[in-house]
CSV table of C-alpha atoms and ligand atoms in Angstrom, one decimal:
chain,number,residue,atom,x,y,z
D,1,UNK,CA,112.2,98.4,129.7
D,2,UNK,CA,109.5,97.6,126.8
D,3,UNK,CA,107.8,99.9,124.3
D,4,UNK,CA,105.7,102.5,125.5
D,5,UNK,CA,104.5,103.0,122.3
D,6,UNK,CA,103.9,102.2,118.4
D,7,UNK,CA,104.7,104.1,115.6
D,8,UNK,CA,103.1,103.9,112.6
D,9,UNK,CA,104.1,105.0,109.2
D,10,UNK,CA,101.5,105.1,106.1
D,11,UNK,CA,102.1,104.3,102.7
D,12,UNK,CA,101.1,105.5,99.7
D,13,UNK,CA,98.3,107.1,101.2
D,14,UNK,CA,100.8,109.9,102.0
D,15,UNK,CA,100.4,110.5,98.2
D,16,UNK,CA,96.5,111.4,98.1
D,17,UNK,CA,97.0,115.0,98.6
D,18,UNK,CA,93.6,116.7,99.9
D,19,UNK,CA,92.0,113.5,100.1
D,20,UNK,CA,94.7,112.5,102.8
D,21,UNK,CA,92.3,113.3,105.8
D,22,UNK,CA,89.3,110.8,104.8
D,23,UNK,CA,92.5,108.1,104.6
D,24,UNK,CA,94.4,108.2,107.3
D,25,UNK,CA,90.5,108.7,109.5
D,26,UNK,CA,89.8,105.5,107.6
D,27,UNK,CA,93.1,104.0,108.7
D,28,UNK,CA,92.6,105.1,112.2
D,29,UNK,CA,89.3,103.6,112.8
D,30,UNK,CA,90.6,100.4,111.1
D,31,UNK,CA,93.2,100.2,113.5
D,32,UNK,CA,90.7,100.8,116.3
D,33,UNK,CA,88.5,98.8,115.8
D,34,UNK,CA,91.3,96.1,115.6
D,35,UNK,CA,92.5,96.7,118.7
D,36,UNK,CA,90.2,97.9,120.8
D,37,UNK,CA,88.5,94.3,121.6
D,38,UNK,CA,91.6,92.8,122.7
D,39,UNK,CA,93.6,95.2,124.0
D,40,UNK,CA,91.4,97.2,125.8
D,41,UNK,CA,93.8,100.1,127.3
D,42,UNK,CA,95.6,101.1,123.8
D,43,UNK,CA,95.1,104.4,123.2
D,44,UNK,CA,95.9,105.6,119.1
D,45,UNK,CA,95.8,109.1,118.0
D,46,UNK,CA,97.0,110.2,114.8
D,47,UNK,CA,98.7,112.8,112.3
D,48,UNK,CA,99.3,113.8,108.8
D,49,UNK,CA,102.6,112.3,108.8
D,50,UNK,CA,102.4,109.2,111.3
D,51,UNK,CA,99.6,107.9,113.9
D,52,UNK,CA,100.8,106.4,117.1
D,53,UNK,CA,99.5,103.4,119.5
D,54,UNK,CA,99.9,104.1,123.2
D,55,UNK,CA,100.6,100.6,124.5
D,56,UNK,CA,99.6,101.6,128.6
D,57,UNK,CA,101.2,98.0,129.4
D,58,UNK,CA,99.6,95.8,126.7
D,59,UNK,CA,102.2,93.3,124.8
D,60,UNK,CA,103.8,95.2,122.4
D,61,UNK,CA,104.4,92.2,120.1
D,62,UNK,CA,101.0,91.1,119.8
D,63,UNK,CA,99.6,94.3,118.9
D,64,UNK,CA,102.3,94.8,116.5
D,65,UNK,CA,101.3,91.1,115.4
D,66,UNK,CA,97.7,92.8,114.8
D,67,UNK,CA,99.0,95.9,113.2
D,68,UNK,CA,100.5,94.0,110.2
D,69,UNK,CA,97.6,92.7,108.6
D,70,UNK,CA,95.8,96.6,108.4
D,71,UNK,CA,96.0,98.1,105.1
D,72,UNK,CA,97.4,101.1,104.7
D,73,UNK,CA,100.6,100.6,107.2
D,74,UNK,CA,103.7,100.6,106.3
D,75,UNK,CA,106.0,100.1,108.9
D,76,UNK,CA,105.8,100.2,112.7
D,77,UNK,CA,108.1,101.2,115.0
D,78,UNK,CA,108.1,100.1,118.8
D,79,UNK,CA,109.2,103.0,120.7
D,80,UNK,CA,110.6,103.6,124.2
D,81,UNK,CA,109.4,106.8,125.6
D,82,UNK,CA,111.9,108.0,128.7
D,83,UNK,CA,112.2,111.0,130.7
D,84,UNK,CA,114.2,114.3,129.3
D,85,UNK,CA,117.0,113.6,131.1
D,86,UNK,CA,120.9,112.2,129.5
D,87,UNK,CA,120.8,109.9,132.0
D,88,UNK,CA,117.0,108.5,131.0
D,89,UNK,CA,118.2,108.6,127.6
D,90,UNK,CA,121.5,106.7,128.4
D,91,UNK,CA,119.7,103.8,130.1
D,92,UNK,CA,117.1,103.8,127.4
D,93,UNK,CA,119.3,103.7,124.4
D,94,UNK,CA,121.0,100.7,126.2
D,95,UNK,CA,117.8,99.0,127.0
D,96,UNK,CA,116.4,99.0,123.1
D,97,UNK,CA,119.4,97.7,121.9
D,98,UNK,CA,120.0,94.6,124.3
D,99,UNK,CA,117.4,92.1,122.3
D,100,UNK,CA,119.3,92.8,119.2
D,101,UNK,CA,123.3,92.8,120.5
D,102,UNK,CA,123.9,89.0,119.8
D,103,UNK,CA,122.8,89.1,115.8
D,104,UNK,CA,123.9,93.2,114.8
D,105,UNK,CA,127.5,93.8,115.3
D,106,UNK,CA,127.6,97.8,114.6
D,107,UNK,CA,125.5,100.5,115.3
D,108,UNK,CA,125.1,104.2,115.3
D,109,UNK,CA,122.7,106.6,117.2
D,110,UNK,CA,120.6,109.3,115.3
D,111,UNK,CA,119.6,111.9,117.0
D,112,UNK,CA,116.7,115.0,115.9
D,113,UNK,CA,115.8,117.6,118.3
D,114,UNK,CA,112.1,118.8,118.2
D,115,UNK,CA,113.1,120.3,121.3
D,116,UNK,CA,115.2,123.2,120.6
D,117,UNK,CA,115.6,124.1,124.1
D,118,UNK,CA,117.0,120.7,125.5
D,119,UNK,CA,120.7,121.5,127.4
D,120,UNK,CA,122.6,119.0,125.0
D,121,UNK,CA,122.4,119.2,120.8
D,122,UNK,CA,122.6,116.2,118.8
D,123,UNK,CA,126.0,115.6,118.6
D,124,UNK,CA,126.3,115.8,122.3
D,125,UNK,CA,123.5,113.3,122.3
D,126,UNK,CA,124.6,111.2,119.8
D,127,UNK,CA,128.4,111.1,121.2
D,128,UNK,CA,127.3,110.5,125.1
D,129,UNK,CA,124.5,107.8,124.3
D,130,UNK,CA,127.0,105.9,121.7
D,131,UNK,CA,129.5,105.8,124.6
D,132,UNK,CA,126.9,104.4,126.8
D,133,UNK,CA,126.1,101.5,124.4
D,134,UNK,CA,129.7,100.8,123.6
D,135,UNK,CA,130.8,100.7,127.0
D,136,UNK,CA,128.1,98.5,127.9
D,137,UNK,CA,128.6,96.0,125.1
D,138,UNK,CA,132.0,95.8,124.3
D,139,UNK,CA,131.6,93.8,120.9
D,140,UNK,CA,129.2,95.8,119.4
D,141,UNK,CA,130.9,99.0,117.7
D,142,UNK,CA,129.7,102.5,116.7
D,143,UNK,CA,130.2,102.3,112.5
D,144,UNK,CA,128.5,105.6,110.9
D,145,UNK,CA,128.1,104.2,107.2
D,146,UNK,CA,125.5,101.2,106.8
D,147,UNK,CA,125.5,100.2,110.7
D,148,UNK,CA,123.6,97.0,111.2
D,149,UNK,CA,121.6,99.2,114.0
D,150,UNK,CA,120.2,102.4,114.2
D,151,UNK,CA,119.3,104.1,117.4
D,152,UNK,CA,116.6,106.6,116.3
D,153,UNK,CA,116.2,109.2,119.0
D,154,UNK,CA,113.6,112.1,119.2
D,155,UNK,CA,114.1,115.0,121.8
D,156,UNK,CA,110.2,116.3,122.2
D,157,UNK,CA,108.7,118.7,124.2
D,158,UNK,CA,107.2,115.8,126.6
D,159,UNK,CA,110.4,113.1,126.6
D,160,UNK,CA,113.0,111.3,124.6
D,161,UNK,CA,112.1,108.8,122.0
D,162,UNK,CA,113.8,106.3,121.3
D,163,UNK,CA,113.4,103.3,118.7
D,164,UNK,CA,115.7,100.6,116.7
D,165,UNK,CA,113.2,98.8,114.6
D,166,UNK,CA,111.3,99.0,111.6
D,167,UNK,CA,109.0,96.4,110.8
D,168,UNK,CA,107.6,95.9,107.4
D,169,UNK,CA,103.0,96.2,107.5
D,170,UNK,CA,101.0,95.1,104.8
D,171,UNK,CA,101.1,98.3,102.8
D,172,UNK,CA,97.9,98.9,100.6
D,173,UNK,CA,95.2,101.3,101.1
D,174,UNK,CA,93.3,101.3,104.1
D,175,UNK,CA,89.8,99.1,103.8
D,176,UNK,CA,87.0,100.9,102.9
D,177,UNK,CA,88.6,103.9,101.1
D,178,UNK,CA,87.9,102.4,97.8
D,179,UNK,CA,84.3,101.5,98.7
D,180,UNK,CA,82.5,98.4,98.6
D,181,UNK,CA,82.5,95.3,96.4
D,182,UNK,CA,81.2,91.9,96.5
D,183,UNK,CA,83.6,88.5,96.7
D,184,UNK,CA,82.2,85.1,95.2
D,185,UNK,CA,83.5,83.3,97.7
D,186,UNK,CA,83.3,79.9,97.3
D,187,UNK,CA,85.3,77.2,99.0
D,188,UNK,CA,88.5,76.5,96.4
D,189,UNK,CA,92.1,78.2,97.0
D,190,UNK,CA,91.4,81.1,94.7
D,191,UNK,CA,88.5,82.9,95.5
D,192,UNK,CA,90.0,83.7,99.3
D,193,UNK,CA,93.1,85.1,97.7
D,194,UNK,CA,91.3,87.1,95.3
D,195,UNK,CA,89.1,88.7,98.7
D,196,UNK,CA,92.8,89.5,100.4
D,197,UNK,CA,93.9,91.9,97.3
D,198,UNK,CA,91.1,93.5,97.0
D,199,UNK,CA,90.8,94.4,100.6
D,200,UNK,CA,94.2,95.6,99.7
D,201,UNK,CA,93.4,97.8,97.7
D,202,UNK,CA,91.2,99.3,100.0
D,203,UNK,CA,87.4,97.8,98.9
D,204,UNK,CA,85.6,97.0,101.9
D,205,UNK,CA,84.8,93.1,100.7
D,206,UNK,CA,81.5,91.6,101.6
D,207,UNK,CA,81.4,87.9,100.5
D,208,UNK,CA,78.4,86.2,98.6
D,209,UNK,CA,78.6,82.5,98.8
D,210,UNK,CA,76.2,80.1,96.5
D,211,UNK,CA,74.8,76.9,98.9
D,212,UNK,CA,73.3,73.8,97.3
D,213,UNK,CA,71.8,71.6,100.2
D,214,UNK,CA,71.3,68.8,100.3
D,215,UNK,CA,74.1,68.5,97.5
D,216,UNK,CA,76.6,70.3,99.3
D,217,UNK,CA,77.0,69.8,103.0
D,218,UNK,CA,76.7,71.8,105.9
D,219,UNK,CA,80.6,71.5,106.5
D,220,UNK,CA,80.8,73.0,103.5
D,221,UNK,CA,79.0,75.8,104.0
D,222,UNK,CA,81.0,76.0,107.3
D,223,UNK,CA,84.3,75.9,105.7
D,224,UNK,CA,83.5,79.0,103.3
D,225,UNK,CA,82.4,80.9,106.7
D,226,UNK,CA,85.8,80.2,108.4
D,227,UNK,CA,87.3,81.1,104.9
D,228,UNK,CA,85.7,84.5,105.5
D,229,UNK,CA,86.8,84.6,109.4
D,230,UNK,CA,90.3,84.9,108.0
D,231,UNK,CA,89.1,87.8,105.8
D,232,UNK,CA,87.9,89.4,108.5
D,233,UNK,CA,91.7,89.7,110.1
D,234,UNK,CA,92.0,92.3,107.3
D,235,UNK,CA,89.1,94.5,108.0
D,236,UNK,CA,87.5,93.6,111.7
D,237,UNK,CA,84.1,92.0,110.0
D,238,UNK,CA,83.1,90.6,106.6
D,239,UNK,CA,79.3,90.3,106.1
D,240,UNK,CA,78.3,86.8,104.7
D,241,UNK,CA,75.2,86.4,102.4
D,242,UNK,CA,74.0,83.2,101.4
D,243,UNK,CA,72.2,82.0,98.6
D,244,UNK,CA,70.5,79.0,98.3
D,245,UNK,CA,70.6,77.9,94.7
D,246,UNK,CA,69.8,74.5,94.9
D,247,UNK,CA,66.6,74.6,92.9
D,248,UNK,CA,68.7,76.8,90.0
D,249,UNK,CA,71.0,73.9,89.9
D,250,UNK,CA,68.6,71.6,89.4
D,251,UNK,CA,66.3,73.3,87.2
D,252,UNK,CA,69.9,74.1,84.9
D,253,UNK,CA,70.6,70.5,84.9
D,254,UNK,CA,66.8,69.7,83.8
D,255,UNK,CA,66.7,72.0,81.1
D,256,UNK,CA,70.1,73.0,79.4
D,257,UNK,CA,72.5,71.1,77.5
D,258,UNK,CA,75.3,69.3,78.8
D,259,UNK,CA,77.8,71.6,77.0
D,260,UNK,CA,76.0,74.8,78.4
D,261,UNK,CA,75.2,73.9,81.9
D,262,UNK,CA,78.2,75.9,83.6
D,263,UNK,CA,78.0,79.1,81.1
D,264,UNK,CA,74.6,79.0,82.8
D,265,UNK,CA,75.3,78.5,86.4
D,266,UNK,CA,78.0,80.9,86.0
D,267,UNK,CA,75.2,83.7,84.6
D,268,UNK,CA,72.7,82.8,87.7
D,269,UNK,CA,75.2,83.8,89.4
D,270,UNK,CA,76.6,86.8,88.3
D,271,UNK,CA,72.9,88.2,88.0
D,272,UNK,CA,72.1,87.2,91.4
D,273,UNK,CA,75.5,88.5,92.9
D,274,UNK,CA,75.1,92.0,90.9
D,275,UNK,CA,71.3,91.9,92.7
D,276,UNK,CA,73.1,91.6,95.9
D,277,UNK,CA,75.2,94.0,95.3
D,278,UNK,CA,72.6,96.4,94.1
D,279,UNK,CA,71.0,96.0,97.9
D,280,UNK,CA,73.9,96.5,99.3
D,281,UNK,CA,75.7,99.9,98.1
D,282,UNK,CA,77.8,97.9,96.3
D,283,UNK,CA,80.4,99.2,93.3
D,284,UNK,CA,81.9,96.1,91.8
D,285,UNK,CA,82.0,92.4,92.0
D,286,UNK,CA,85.6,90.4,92.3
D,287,UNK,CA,86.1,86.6,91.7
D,288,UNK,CA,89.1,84.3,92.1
D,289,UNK,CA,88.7,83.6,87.7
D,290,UNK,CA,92.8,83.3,86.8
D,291,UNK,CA,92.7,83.2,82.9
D,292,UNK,CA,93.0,79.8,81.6
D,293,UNK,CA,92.9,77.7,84.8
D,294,UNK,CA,90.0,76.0,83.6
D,295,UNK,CA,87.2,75.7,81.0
D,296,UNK,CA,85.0,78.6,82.7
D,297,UNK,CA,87.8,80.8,82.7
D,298,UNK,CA,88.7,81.6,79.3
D,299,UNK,CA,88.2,84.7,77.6
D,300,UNK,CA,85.1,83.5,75.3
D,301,UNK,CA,83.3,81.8,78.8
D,302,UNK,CA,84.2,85.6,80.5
D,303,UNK,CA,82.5,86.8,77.6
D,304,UNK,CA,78.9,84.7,77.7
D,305,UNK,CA,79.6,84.7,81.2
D,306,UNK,CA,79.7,88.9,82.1
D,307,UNK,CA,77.0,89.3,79.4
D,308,UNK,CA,74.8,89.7,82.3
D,309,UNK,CA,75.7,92.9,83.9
D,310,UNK,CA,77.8,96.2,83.1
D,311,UNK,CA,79.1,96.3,86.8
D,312,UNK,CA,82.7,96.2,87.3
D,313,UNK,CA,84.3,92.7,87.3
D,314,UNK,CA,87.3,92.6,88.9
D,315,UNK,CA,89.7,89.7,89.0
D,316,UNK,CA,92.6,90.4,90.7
D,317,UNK,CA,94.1,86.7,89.9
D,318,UNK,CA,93.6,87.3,85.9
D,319,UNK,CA,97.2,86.6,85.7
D,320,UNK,CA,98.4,85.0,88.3
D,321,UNK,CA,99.9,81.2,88.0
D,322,UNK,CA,98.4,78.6,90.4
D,323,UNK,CA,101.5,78.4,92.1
D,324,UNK,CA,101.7,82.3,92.8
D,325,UNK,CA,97.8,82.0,94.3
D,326,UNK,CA,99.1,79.5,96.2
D,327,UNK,CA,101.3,81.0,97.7
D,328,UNK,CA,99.6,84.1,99.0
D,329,UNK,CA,96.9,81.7,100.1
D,330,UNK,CA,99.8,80.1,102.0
D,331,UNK,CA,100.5,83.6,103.8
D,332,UNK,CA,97.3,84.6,104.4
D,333,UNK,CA,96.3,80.7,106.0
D,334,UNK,CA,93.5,79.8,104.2
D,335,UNK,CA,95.5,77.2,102.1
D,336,UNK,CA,95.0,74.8,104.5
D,337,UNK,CA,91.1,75.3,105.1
D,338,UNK,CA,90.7,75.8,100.7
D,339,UNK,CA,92.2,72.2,100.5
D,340,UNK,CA,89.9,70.6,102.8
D,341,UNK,CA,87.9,68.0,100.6
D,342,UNK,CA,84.1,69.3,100.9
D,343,UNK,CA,81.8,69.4,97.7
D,344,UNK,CA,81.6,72.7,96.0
D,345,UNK,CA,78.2,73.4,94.0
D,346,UNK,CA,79.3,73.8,90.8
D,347,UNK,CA,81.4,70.9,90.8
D,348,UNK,CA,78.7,68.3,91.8
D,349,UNK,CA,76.1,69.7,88.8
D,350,UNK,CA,78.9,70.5,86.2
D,351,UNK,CA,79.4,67.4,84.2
D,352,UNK,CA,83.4,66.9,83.5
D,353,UNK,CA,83.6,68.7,79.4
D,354,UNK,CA,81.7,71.7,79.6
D,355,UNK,CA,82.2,74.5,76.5
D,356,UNK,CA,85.7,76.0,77.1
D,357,UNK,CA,84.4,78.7,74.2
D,358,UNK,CA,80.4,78.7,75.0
D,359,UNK,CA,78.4,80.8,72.0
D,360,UNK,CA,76.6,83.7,73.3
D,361,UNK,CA,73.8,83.4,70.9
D,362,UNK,CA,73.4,79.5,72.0
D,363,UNK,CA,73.6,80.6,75.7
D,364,UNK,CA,71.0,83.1,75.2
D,365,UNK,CA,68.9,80.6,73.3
D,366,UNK,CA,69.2,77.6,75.9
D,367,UNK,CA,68.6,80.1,79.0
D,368,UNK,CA,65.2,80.6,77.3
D,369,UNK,CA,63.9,77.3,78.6
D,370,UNK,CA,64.6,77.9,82.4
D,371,UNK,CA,62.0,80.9,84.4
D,372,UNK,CA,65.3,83.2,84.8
D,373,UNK,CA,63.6,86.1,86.7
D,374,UNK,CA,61.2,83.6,88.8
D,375,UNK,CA,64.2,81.4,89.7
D,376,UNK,CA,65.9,85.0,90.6
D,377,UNK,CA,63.4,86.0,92.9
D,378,UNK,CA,62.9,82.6,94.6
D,379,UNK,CA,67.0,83.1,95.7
D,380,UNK,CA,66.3,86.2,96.3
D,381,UNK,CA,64.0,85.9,99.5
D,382,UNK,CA,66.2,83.5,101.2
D,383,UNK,CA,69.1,85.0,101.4
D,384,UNK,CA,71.0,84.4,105.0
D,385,UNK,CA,73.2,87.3,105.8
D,386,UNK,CA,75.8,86.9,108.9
D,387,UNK,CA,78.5,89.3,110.3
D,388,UNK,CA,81.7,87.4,110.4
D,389,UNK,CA,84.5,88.6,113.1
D,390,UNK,CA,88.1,87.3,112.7
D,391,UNK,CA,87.5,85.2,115.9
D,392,UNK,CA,84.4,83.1,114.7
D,393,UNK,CA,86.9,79.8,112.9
D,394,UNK,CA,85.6,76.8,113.8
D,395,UNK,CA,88.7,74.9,113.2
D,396,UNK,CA,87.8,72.6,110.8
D,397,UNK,CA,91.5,71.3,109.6
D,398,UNK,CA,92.5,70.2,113.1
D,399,UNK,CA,89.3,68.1,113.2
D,400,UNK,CA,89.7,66.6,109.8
D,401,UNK,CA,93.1,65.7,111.0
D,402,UNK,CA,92.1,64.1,113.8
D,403,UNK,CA,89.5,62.2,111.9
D,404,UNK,CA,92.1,60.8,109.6
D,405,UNK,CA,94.0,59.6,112.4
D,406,UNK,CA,91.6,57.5,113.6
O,1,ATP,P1,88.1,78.9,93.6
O,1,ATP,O1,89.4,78.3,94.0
O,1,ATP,O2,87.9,80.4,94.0
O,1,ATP,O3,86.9,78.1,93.8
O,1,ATP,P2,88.4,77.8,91.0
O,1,ATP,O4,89.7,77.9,90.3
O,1,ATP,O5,88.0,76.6,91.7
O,1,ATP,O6,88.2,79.1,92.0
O,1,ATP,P3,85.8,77.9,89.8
O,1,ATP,O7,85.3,76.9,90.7
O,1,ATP,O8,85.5,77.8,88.3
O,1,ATP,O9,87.3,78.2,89.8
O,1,ATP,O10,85.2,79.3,90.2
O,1,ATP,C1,85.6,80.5,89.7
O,1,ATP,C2,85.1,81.7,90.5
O,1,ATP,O11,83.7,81.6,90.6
O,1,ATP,C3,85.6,81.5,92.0
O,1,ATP,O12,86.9,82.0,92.1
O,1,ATP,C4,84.5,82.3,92.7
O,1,ATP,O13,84.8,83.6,92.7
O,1,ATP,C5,83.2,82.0,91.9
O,1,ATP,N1,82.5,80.8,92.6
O,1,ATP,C6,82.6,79.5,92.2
O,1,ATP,N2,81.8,78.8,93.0
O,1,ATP,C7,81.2,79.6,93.9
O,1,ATP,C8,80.3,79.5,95.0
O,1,ATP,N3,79.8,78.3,95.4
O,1,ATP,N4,79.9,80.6,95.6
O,1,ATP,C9,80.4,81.8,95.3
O,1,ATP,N5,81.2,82.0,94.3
O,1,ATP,C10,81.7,80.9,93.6
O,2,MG,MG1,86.1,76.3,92.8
């Protein structure tokens, strides 16, 4: 017998008193729209307290697989649904517990009654379905403090319920509860990882990616699209927008000192990402900046740098160590897509000593010599905006892989 159904339990969303409803109908369509492509004949309804996944015969581990990765879940439980009968219940309890018999050596059976008018009460219950299991498997034994099992059962009006497991979600808040922001998303380790927490915290993340062809390459571009596609596991879609700043880039390099050139590019892009977000109903803009990492990233470049605009900067790797960013990136697989070796536009115009504590005055003074707003504009009108879905990788890594092997 497999799950008939999933139960989900929220987080700390339980904790937003009156604003509870707009949550968990946030959370509900998140997780609809998740499944509902894939698993067609799922059907989800939910409650104040939980919401619940009717599986009608779809896998019950890969939509669990699915549920995971939605904000705003805490755990899921699968759950066997059985007819109110002690013998249903009987065969069900035994049922759930055979996958886990060989690892948990004890168990005990926990019963509530919703039902009030079901012919046995809970100890009944819990004495004649511990029996069952016992009797079935002889080395597992009933052990009512810290069991390595427990046999949650559910008397409701409509049938038993029954469940063992309870698997650990992503927690958060649900996507799109905290508004929107927009990601600079370029192609490096950080700025992916810095996307995830935000989406964590519940900002519906729309990513903003500076191009510089022919400088950087259209695998490039590619790789911060697919970057995006794993994103979009986290919220169904992630719009892309990109902005050709080829001509900024070279007009920087033409006209501002060596020293200065990445305070500058930095600023074009700020102003042009805070444009963006203007557009676009946006409330914020995040970036993968981890304090110190490198010379555009201290707290004088942050300085000259968010000069530009009075929007909220968040940086939710401020104070993370590289190894810590790693990691998550490791966990949320884009690791292996960040590493892959393609050009990055900042990298290819920055010479290698730019101004770790750039003057705001000098910055100001050098900017003078470039046609800031014309340059703005230009970008501007060719914006390319694309809706990404979780499913739209191209798989670069395996073919860089097999590239090398040849
Ligand atoms: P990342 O790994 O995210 O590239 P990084 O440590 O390499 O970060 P920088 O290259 O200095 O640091 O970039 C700092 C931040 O600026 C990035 O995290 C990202 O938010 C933004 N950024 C850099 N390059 C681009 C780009 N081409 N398009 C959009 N945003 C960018
Ligand atoms: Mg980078």
């Amino acid at each position: 017998m497999k799950p008939t159904q999933l139960m989900i339990r929220y987080g700390e969303l339980s904790t937003k008193g009156k604003n509870i409803n707009f949550f968990i109908d946030r959370l509900g369509r998140n997780v609809k729209n998740a499944l509902e492509g894939s698993y067609p004949n799922v059907e989800i309804s939910w409650f104040r307290d939980r919401m619940y996944v009717e599986l009608n015969d779809e896998p019950s581990d890969e939509v669990v697989e699915r549920l995971q990765d939605i904000f705003g879940i805490q755990t899921i439980s699968p759950v066997l649904q059985v007819e109110k009968t002690l013998e249903a219940a009987k065969e069900g309890a035994i049922e759930i517990v055979r996958p886990f018999v060989e690892e948990a050596k004890s168990f005990k059976i926990n019963t509530k009654r919703a039902d009030h008018d079901f012919e046995y009460d809970t100890m009944e219950l819990n004495r004649s379905l511990g029996s069952a299991v016992a009797t079935t498997f002889p080395n597992f034994d009933v052990k009512m403090k810290d069991p390595d099992l427990t046999v949650r059962t559910e008397v409701r009006a409509d049938g038993i319920y029954l469940s063992v497991e309870t698997i650990q979600a992503a927690g958060g808040l649900p996507v799109g509860t905290a508004g929107k922001g927009m990601l600079m998303l370029s192609g490096g380790i950080d700025s992916p990882v810095a996307g995830y927490l935000s989406m964590k915290r519940g900002i519906d993340v729309e990513a903003v990616h500076f191009a510089s062809p022919p400088y950087t390459s259209p695998k490039a571009l590619q790789k911060a699209k697919d970057l995006t596609a794993k994103l979009a596991r986290y919220s169904g879609q992630v719009p892309f927008i990109e902005v050709p700043f080829t001509e900024i880039q070279e007009q920087i390099k033409k006209n501002i000192p060596e020293g200065y050139i990445m305070t500058v590019t930095r600023r074009m892009m700020l102003r042009l990402t805070d444009l963006i977000r203007e557009q676009r109903g946006g409330l914020a803009i995040m970036n993968g900046e981890s304090l110190g990492q490198v010379a555009s990233q201290t707290l004088e470049s942050m300085l000259a740098i968010n000069e530009v605009t009075a929007t909220p900067i968040l940086r939710p790797l401020v104070a993370m160590d590289k190894t810590e960013i790693v990691e998550i990136a490791q966990k949320i697989d884009t690791y292996e897509l960040s590493i892959l070796p393609f050009e990055d536009c900042c990298t290819i115009f920055t010479p290698p000593r730019p101004k770790t504590k750039p003057n705001l005055e000098k910055v100001i003074e050098y900017e003078k010599a470039l046609d800031v707003e014309g340059l703005i504009e230009q970008a501007m009108a060719g914006l390319k905006i694309e809706n990404i879905g979780p499913d739209s990788i191209q798989n670069q890594v395996d073919e860089e892989l097999f590239e090398g092997l040849l």
